[in-house]
Amino acid sequence: MLLLHAQTARLELREFTIDDIANIYALESIPSVARYQKWPPRTWLEAEDVIREIVDDQKSIPREHFELAVWHGRTFIGRVGANVKDGQASLWYSFMPAWNGKGFATEAMKAFISLLGPVRLKIECDPRNTRSWRLAERLGFAKIRLTEKEFVCKGEWVGSLVYQKEPPPPPCLETIEEDEESS
């Protein structure tokens, strides 16, 4: 089983465990967190289902779904995740509102992205979610598409803003020229 972990100066990113139900519930039951999601604020039972699915996905081979809990010291502050398939990673992130504006989301996403390897990265968000698209831009993503009315969600038309970032090119191999005299 492939388990991911990252440590930064201020954060620890680790795999979710079944013991994280309360953390997911605390985050995803907040109306402002669920505002730009396809789901309404989660109930405790829904949080249990989310955690069970995340933990089950950790055992998948090949693994395509990655989701990490983000901790600042002993405090759960959010989560980051990706679906990775065919050389592309669709990313998402969600943080406790009290921790917004302190650079934690940027720091967490940089660490998480480094774990994914050389894949094309994609972030799709609601254009009204300024925190989300500003984070994508801080991470160096390029805006590739804006759709005004993509689908109906929670009774209203929702747009779609898509950002993308190409993987870095492979390191160049140096050509070692033989010294003519050593031949």
PDB file of C-alpha atoms in Angstrom:
ATOM      1  CA  MET A   1       0.000   0.000   0.000  1.00  0.00           C
ATOM      2  CA  LEU A   2       1.411   3.377  -1.076  1.00  0.00           C
ATOM      3  CA  LEU A   3       1.017   5.941   1.711  1.00  0.00           C
ATOM      4  CA  LEU A   4       1.954   9.576   1.190  1.00  0.00           C
ATOM      5  CA  HIS A   5       3.399  11.940   3.770  1.00  0.00           C
ATOM      6  CA  ALA A   6       4.965  15.388   3.612  1.00  0.00           C
ATOM      7  CA  GLN A   7       6.412  17.750   6.176  1.00  0.00           C
ATOM      8  CA  THR A   8       6.984  21.475   5.665  1.00  0.00           C
ATOM      9  CA  ALA A   9       8.273  24.126   8.044  1.00  0.00           C
ATOM     10  CA  ARG A  10       4.765  24.622   9.462  1.00  0.00           C
ATOM     11  CA  LEU A  11       2.647  21.717   8.280  1.00  0.00           C
ATOM     12  CA  GLU A  12       2.323  17.958   8.215  1.00  0.00           C
ATOM     13  CA  LEU A  13       0.383  16.291   5.410  1.00  0.00           C
ATOM     14  CA  ARG A  14      -0.595  12.685   6.155  1.00  0.00           C
ATOM     15  CA  GLU A  15      -3.001  10.038   4.965  1.00  0.00           C
ATOM     16  CA  PHE A  16      -6.439  10.089   6.540  1.00  0.00           C
ATOM     17  CA  THR A  17      -7.351   7.316   8.972  1.00  0.00           C
ATOM     18  CA  ILE A  18     -10.708   6.094  10.232  1.00  0.00           C
ATOM     19  CA  ASP A  19     -10.053   8.265  13.315  1.00  0.00           C
ATOM     20  CA  ASP A  20     -10.444  11.417  11.181  1.00  0.00           C
ATOM     21  CA  ILE A  21     -14.246  11.337  10.958  1.00  0.00           C
ATOM     22  CA  ALA A  22     -14.560  14.226  13.441  1.00  0.00           C
ATOM     23  CA  ASN A  23     -12.024  16.267  11.452  1.00  0.00           C
ATOM     24  CA  ILE A  24     -13.858  15.846   8.140  1.00  0.00           C
ATOM     25  CA  TYR A  25     -17.160  16.576   9.861  1.00  0.00           C
ATOM     26  CA  ALA A  26     -15.738  19.723  11.495  1.00  0.00           C
ATOM     27  CA  LEU A  27     -14.503  20.973   8.106  1.00  0.00           C
ATOM     28  CA  GLU A  28     -17.273  19.921   5.760  1.00  0.00           C
ATOM     29  CA  SER A  29     -20.259  20.726   7.966  1.00  0.00           C
ATOM     30  CA  ILE A  30     -19.368  24.442   7.693  1.00  0.00           C
ATOM     31  CA  PRO A  31     -21.746  26.128   5.217  1.00  0.00           C
ATOM     32  CA  SER A  32     -19.049  28.473   3.850  1.00  0.00           C
ATOM     33  CA  VAL A  33     -16.788  25.468   3.125  1.00  0.00           C
ATOM     34  CA  ALA A  34     -19.595  23.626   1.298  1.00  0.00           C
ATOM     35  CA  ARG A  35     -20.676  26.784  -0.579  1.00  0.00           C
ATOM     36  CA  TYR A  36     -18.670  26.042  -3.738  1.00  0.00           C
ATOM     37  CA  GLN A  37     -18.917  22.253  -3.530  1.00  0.00           C
ATOM     38  CA  LYS A  38     -21.443  19.991  -5.241  1.00  0.00           C
ATOM     39  CA  TRP A  39     -22.579  18.730  -1.850  1.00  0.00           C
ATOM     40  CA  PRO A  40     -24.390  20.557   0.978  1.00  0.00           C
ATOM     41  CA  PRO A  41     -22.806  20.792   4.442  1.00  0.00           C
ATOM     42  CA  ARG A  42     -22.111  17.218   5.507  1.00  0.00           C
ATOM     43  CA  THR A  43     -23.795  15.340   8.321  1.00  0.00           C
ATOM     44  CA  TRP A  44     -21.852  13.117  10.706  1.00  0.00           C
ATOM     45  CA  LEU A  45     -22.972  10.000   8.800  1.00  0.00           C
ATOM     46  CA  GLU A  46     -21.825  11.534   5.495  1.00  0.00           C
ATOM     47  CA  ALA A  47     -18.457  12.368   7.065  1.00  0.00           C
ATOM     48  CA  GLU A  48     -18.155   8.718   8.139  1.00  0.00           C
ATOM     49  CA  ASP A  49     -18.849   7.623   4.552  1.00  0.00           C
ATOM     50  CA  VAL A  50     -16.279  10.087   3.178  1.00  0.00           C
ATOM     51  CA  ILE A  51     -13.560   8.813   5.527  1.00  0.00           C
ATOM     52  CA  ARG A  52     -14.351   5.156   4.832  1.00  0.00           C
ATOM     53  CA  GLU A  53     -14.105   5.814   1.082  1.00  0.00           C
ATOM     54  CA  ILE A  54     -10.802   7.699   1.467  1.00  0.00           C
ATOM     55  CA  VAL A  55      -9.303   4.916   3.607  1.00  0.00           C
ATOM     56  CA  ASP A  56     -10.551   2.211   1.196  1.00  0.00           C
ATOM     57  CA  ASP A  57      -9.035   4.092  -1.761  1.00  0.00           C
ATOM     58  CA  GLN A  58      -5.616   3.911  -0.071  1.00  0.00           C
ATOM     59  CA  LYS A  59      -5.609   0.151  -0.781  1.00  0.00           C
ATOM     60  CA  SER A  60      -6.386   0.474  -4.514  1.00  0.00           C
ATOM     61  CA  ILE A  61      -3.869  -0.823  -7.036  1.00  0.00           C
ATOM     62  CA  PRO A  62      -3.143   1.143  -9.078  1.00  0.00           C
ATOM     63  CA  ARG A  63      -3.971   3.974  -6.752  1.00  0.00           C
ATOM     64  CA  GLU A  64      -5.696   6.899  -8.469  1.00  0.00           C
ATOM     65  CA  HIS A  65      -7.273   8.776  -5.539  1.00  0.00           C
ATOM     66  CA  PHE A  66      -5.017  10.563  -3.055  1.00  0.00           C
ATOM     67  CA  GLU A  67      -6.247  12.625  -0.149  1.00  0.00           C
ATOM     68  CA  LEU A  68      -4.205  13.987   2.744  1.00  0.00           C
ATOM     69  CA  ALA A  69      -5.107  15.622   6.045  1.00  0.00           C
ATOM     70  CA  VAL A  70      -3.282  18.894   6.672  1.00  0.00           C
ATOM     71  CA  TRP A  71      -2.093  19.562  10.221  1.00  0.00           C
ATOM     72  CA  HIS A  72      -0.533  22.629  11.838  1.00  0.00           C
ATOM     73  CA  GLY A  73       0.981  21.273  15.022  1.00  0.00           C
ATOM     74  CA  ARG A  74      -1.780  19.280  16.694  1.00  0.00           C
ATOM     75  CA  THR A  75      -4.571  21.084  14.845  1.00  0.00           C
ATOM     76  CA  PHE A  76      -6.346  19.744  11.766  1.00  0.00           C
ATOM     77  CA  ILE A  77      -6.681  22.682   9.349  1.00  0.00           C
ATOM     78  CA  GLY A  78      -7.790  21.137   6.053  1.00  0.00           C
ATOM     79  CA  ARG A  79      -7.344  18.612   3.321  1.00  0.00           C
ATOM     80  CA  VAL A  80      -5.783  18.326  -0.117  1.00  0.00           C
ATOM     81  CA  GLY A  81      -6.446  15.711  -2.754  1.00  0.00           C
ATOM     82  CA  ALA A  82      -6.083  14.538  -6.318  1.00  0.00           C
ATOM     83  CA  ASN A  83      -7.456  12.034  -8.767  1.00  0.00           C
ATOM     84  CA  VAL A  84      -4.515  10.894 -10.893  1.00  0.00           C
ATOM     85  CA  LYS A  85      -5.093   9.058 -14.159  1.00  0.00           C
ATOM     86  CA  ASP A  86      -3.408   8.918 -17.551  1.00  0.00           C
ATOM     87  CA  GLY A  87      -0.702  11.407 -16.599  1.00  0.00           C
ATOM     88  CA  GLN A  88      -3.101  14.051 -15.279  1.00  0.00           C
ATOM     89  CA  ALA A  89      -3.956  15.013 -11.699  1.00  0.00           C
ATOM     90  CA  SER A  90      -7.209  16.820 -10.905  1.00  0.00           C
ATOM     91  CA  LEU A  91      -6.547  18.659  -7.645  1.00  0.00           C
ATOM     92  CA  TRP A  92      -8.733  19.976  -4.841  1.00  0.00           C
ATOM     93  CA  TYR A  93      -8.277  21.528  -1.445  1.00  0.00           C
ATOM     94  CA  SER A  94     -10.403  22.684   1.453  1.00  0.00           C
ATOM     95  CA  PHE A  95      -9.331  24.506   4.617  1.00  0.00           C
ATOM     96  CA  MET A  96     -10.902  25.613   7.872  1.00  0.00           C
ATOM     97  CA  PRO A  97     -11.946  29.266   7.434  1.00  0.00           C
ATOM     98  CA  ALA A  98     -10.060  30.320  10.577  1.00  0.00           C
ATOM     99  CA  TRP A  99      -6.785  29.341   8.857  1.00  0.00           C
ATOM    100  CA  ASN A 100      -7.392  31.252   5.612  1.00  0.00           C
ATOM    101  CA  GLY A 101      -5.070  34.089   4.645  1.00  0.00           C
ATOM    102  CA  LYS A 102      -1.972  32.740   6.394  1.00  0.00           C
ATOM    103  CA  GLY A 103      -0.297  30.978   3.455  1.00  0.00           C
ATOM    104  CA  PHE A 104      -1.105  27.476   4.710  1.00  0.00           C
ATOM    105  CA  ALA A 105      -3.076  26.450   1.600  1.00  0.00           C
ATOM    106  CA  THR A 106      -0.226  27.502  -0.696  1.00  0.00           C
ATOM    107  CA  GLU A 107       2.337  25.712   1.475  1.00  0.00           C
ATOM    108  CA  ALA A 108       0.229  22.552   1.691  1.00  0.00           C
ATOM    109  CA  MET A 109      -0.482  22.424  -2.038  1.00  0.00           C
ATOM    110  CA  LYS A 110       3.188  22.917  -2.970  1.00  0.00           C
ATOM    111  CA  ALA A 111       4.121  20.006  -0.700  1.00  0.00           C
ATOM    112  CA  PHE A 112       1.281  17.836  -2.008  1.00  0.00           C
ATOM    113  CA  ILE A 113       2.046  18.545  -5.667  1.00  0.00           C
ATOM    114  CA  SER A 114       5.672  17.526  -5.107  1.00  0.00           C
ATOM    115  CA  LEU A 115       4.448  14.071  -4.033  1.00  0.00           C
ATOM    116  CA  LEU A 116       2.514  13.464  -7.257  1.00  0.00           C
ATOM    117  CA  GLY A 117       5.470  13.290  -9.628  1.00  0.00           C
ATOM    118  CA  PRO A 118       5.602  14.549 -13.211  1.00  0.00           C
ATOM    119  CA  VAL A 119       1.932  14.809 -14.169  1.00  0.00           C
ATOM    120  CA  ARG A 120      -0.181  17.521 -15.804  1.00  0.00           C
ATOM    121  CA  LEU A 121      -2.015  19.324 -13.016  1.00  0.00           C
ATOM    122  CA  LYS A 122      -5.565  20.659 -13.251  1.00  0.00           C
ATOM    123  CA  ILE A 123      -7.686  22.707 -10.871  1.00  0.00           C
ATOM    124  CA  GLU A 124     -11.350  23.368 -11.622  1.00  0.00           C
ATOM    125  CA  CYS A 125     -13.334  25.741  -9.448  1.00  0.00           C
ATOM    126  CA  ASP A 126     -16.408  27.916  -9.327  1.00  0.00           C
ATOM    127  CA  PRO A 127     -15.394  31.344 -10.717  1.00  0.00           C
ATOM    128  CA  ARG A 128     -17.048  32.977  -7.677  1.00  0.00           C
ATOM    129  CA  ASN A 129     -14.610  31.134  -5.402  1.00  0.00           C
ATOM    130  CA  THR A 130     -11.881  33.767  -5.455  1.00  0.00           C
ATOM    131  CA  ARG A 131      -9.783  32.026  -2.782  1.00  0.00           C
ATOM    132  CA  SER A 132      -9.580  28.907  -4.929  1.00  0.00           C
ATOM    133  CA  TRP A 133      -8.599  30.521  -8.215  1.00  0.00           C
ATOM    134  CA  ARG A 134      -6.177  32.917  -6.513  1.00  0.00           C
ATOM    135  CA  LEU A 135      -4.453  29.899  -4.977  1.00  0.00           C
ATOM    136  CA  ALA A 136      -4.199  28.286  -8.421  1.00  0.00           C
ATOM    137  CA  GLU A 137      -2.583  31.451  -9.749  1.00  0.00           C
ATOM    138  CA  ARG A 138      -0.149  31.677  -6.789  1.00  0.00           C
ATOM    139  CA  LEU A 139       0.880  28.101  -7.574  1.00  0.00           C
ATOM    140  CA  GLY A 140       1.750  29.093 -11.151  1.00  0.00           C
ATOM    141  CA  PHE A 141      -1.256  27.557 -12.896  1.00  0.00           C
ATOM    142  CA  ALA A 142      -2.492  29.090 -16.157  1.00  0.00           C
ATOM    143  CA  LYS A 143      -6.179  29.802 -16.743  1.00  0.00           C
ATOM    144  CA  ILE A 144      -7.283  27.713 -19.726  1.00  0.00           C
ATOM    145  CA  ARG A 145     -11.075  27.944 -19.714  1.00  0.00           C
ATOM    146  CA  LEU A 146     -13.961  29.892 -18.232  1.00  0.00           C
ATOM    147  CA  THR A 147     -17.520  28.699 -18.775  1.00  0.00           C
ATOM    148  CA  GLU A 148     -20.240  31.021 -17.496  1.00  0.00           C
ATOM    149  CA  LYS A 149     -22.963  28.369 -17.059  1.00  0.00           C
ATOM    150  CA  GLU A 150     -21.508  24.864 -16.754  1.00  0.00           C
ATOM    151  CA  PHE A 151     -24.223  23.050 -14.756  1.00  0.00           C
ATOM    152  CA  VAL A 152     -26.982  23.534 -12.195  1.00  0.00           C
ATOM    153  CA  CYS A 153     -25.909  22.918  -8.606  1.00  0.00           C
ATOM    154  CA  LYS A 154     -28.047  23.463  -5.519  1.00  0.00           C
ATOM    155  CA  GLY A 155     -30.689  25.127  -7.668  1.00  0.00           C
ATOM    156  CA  GLU A 156     -28.467  27.677  -9.416  1.00  0.00           C
ATOM    157  CA  TRP A 157     -26.314  27.844 -12.528  1.00  0.00           C
ATOM    158  CA  VAL A 158     -22.641  27.460 -11.720  1.00  0.00           C
ATOM    159  CA  GLY A 159     -19.717  28.426 -13.890  1.00  0.00           C
ATOM    160  CA  SER A 160     -16.448  26.567 -14.282  1.00  0.00           C
ATOM    161  CA  LEU A 161     -12.956  28.029 -14.201  1.00  0.00           C
ATOM    162  CA  VAL A 162     -10.177  25.619 -15.201  1.00  0.00           C
ATOM    163  CA  TYR A 163      -6.480  26.085 -14.499  1.00  0.00           C
ATOM    164  CA  GLN A 164      -3.666  23.861 -15.707  1.00  0.00           C
ATOM    165  CA  LYS A 165       0.048  23.434 -15.099  1.00  0.00           C
ATOM    166  CA  GLU A 166       2.317  21.263 -17.188  1.00  0.00           C
ATOM    167  CA  PRO A 167       4.855  18.981 -15.509  1.00  0.00           C
ATOM    168  CA  PRO A 168       8.412  20.261 -15.468  1.00  0.00           C
ATOM    169  CA  PRO A 169      10.547  19.033 -18.354  1.00  0.00           C
ATOM    170  CA  PRO A 170      12.863  16.119 -17.563  1.00  0.00           C
ATOM    171  CA  PRO A 171      16.344  17.168 -16.517  1.00  0.00           C
ATOM    172  CA  CYS A 172      18.725  17.559 -19.431  1.00  0.00           C
ATOM    173  CA  LEU A 173      21.412  14.985 -19.782  1.00  0.00           C
ATOM    174  CA  GLU A 174      24.856  16.439 -20.141  1.00  0.00           C
ATOM    175  CA  THR A 175      26.851  15.280 -23.102  1.00  0.00           C
ATOM    176  CA  ILE A 176      30.254  14.220 -22.025  1.00  0.00           C
ATOM    177  CA  GLU A 177      32.742  14.772 -24.759  1.00  0.00           C
ATOM    178  CA  GLU A 178      35.746  12.550 -24.769  1.00  0.00           C
ATOM    179  CA  ASP A 179      39.047  14.283 -24.631  1.00  0.00           C
ATOM    180  CA  GLU A 180      40.656  13.650 -27.999  1.00  0.00           C
ATOM    181  CA  GLU A 181      43.989  13.087 -26.322  1.00  0.00           C
ATOM    182  CA  SER A 182      42.682  10.268 -24.154  1.00  0.00           C
ATOM    183  CA  SER A 183      41.599   8.233 -27.181  1.00  0.00           C
TER     184      SER A 183
END
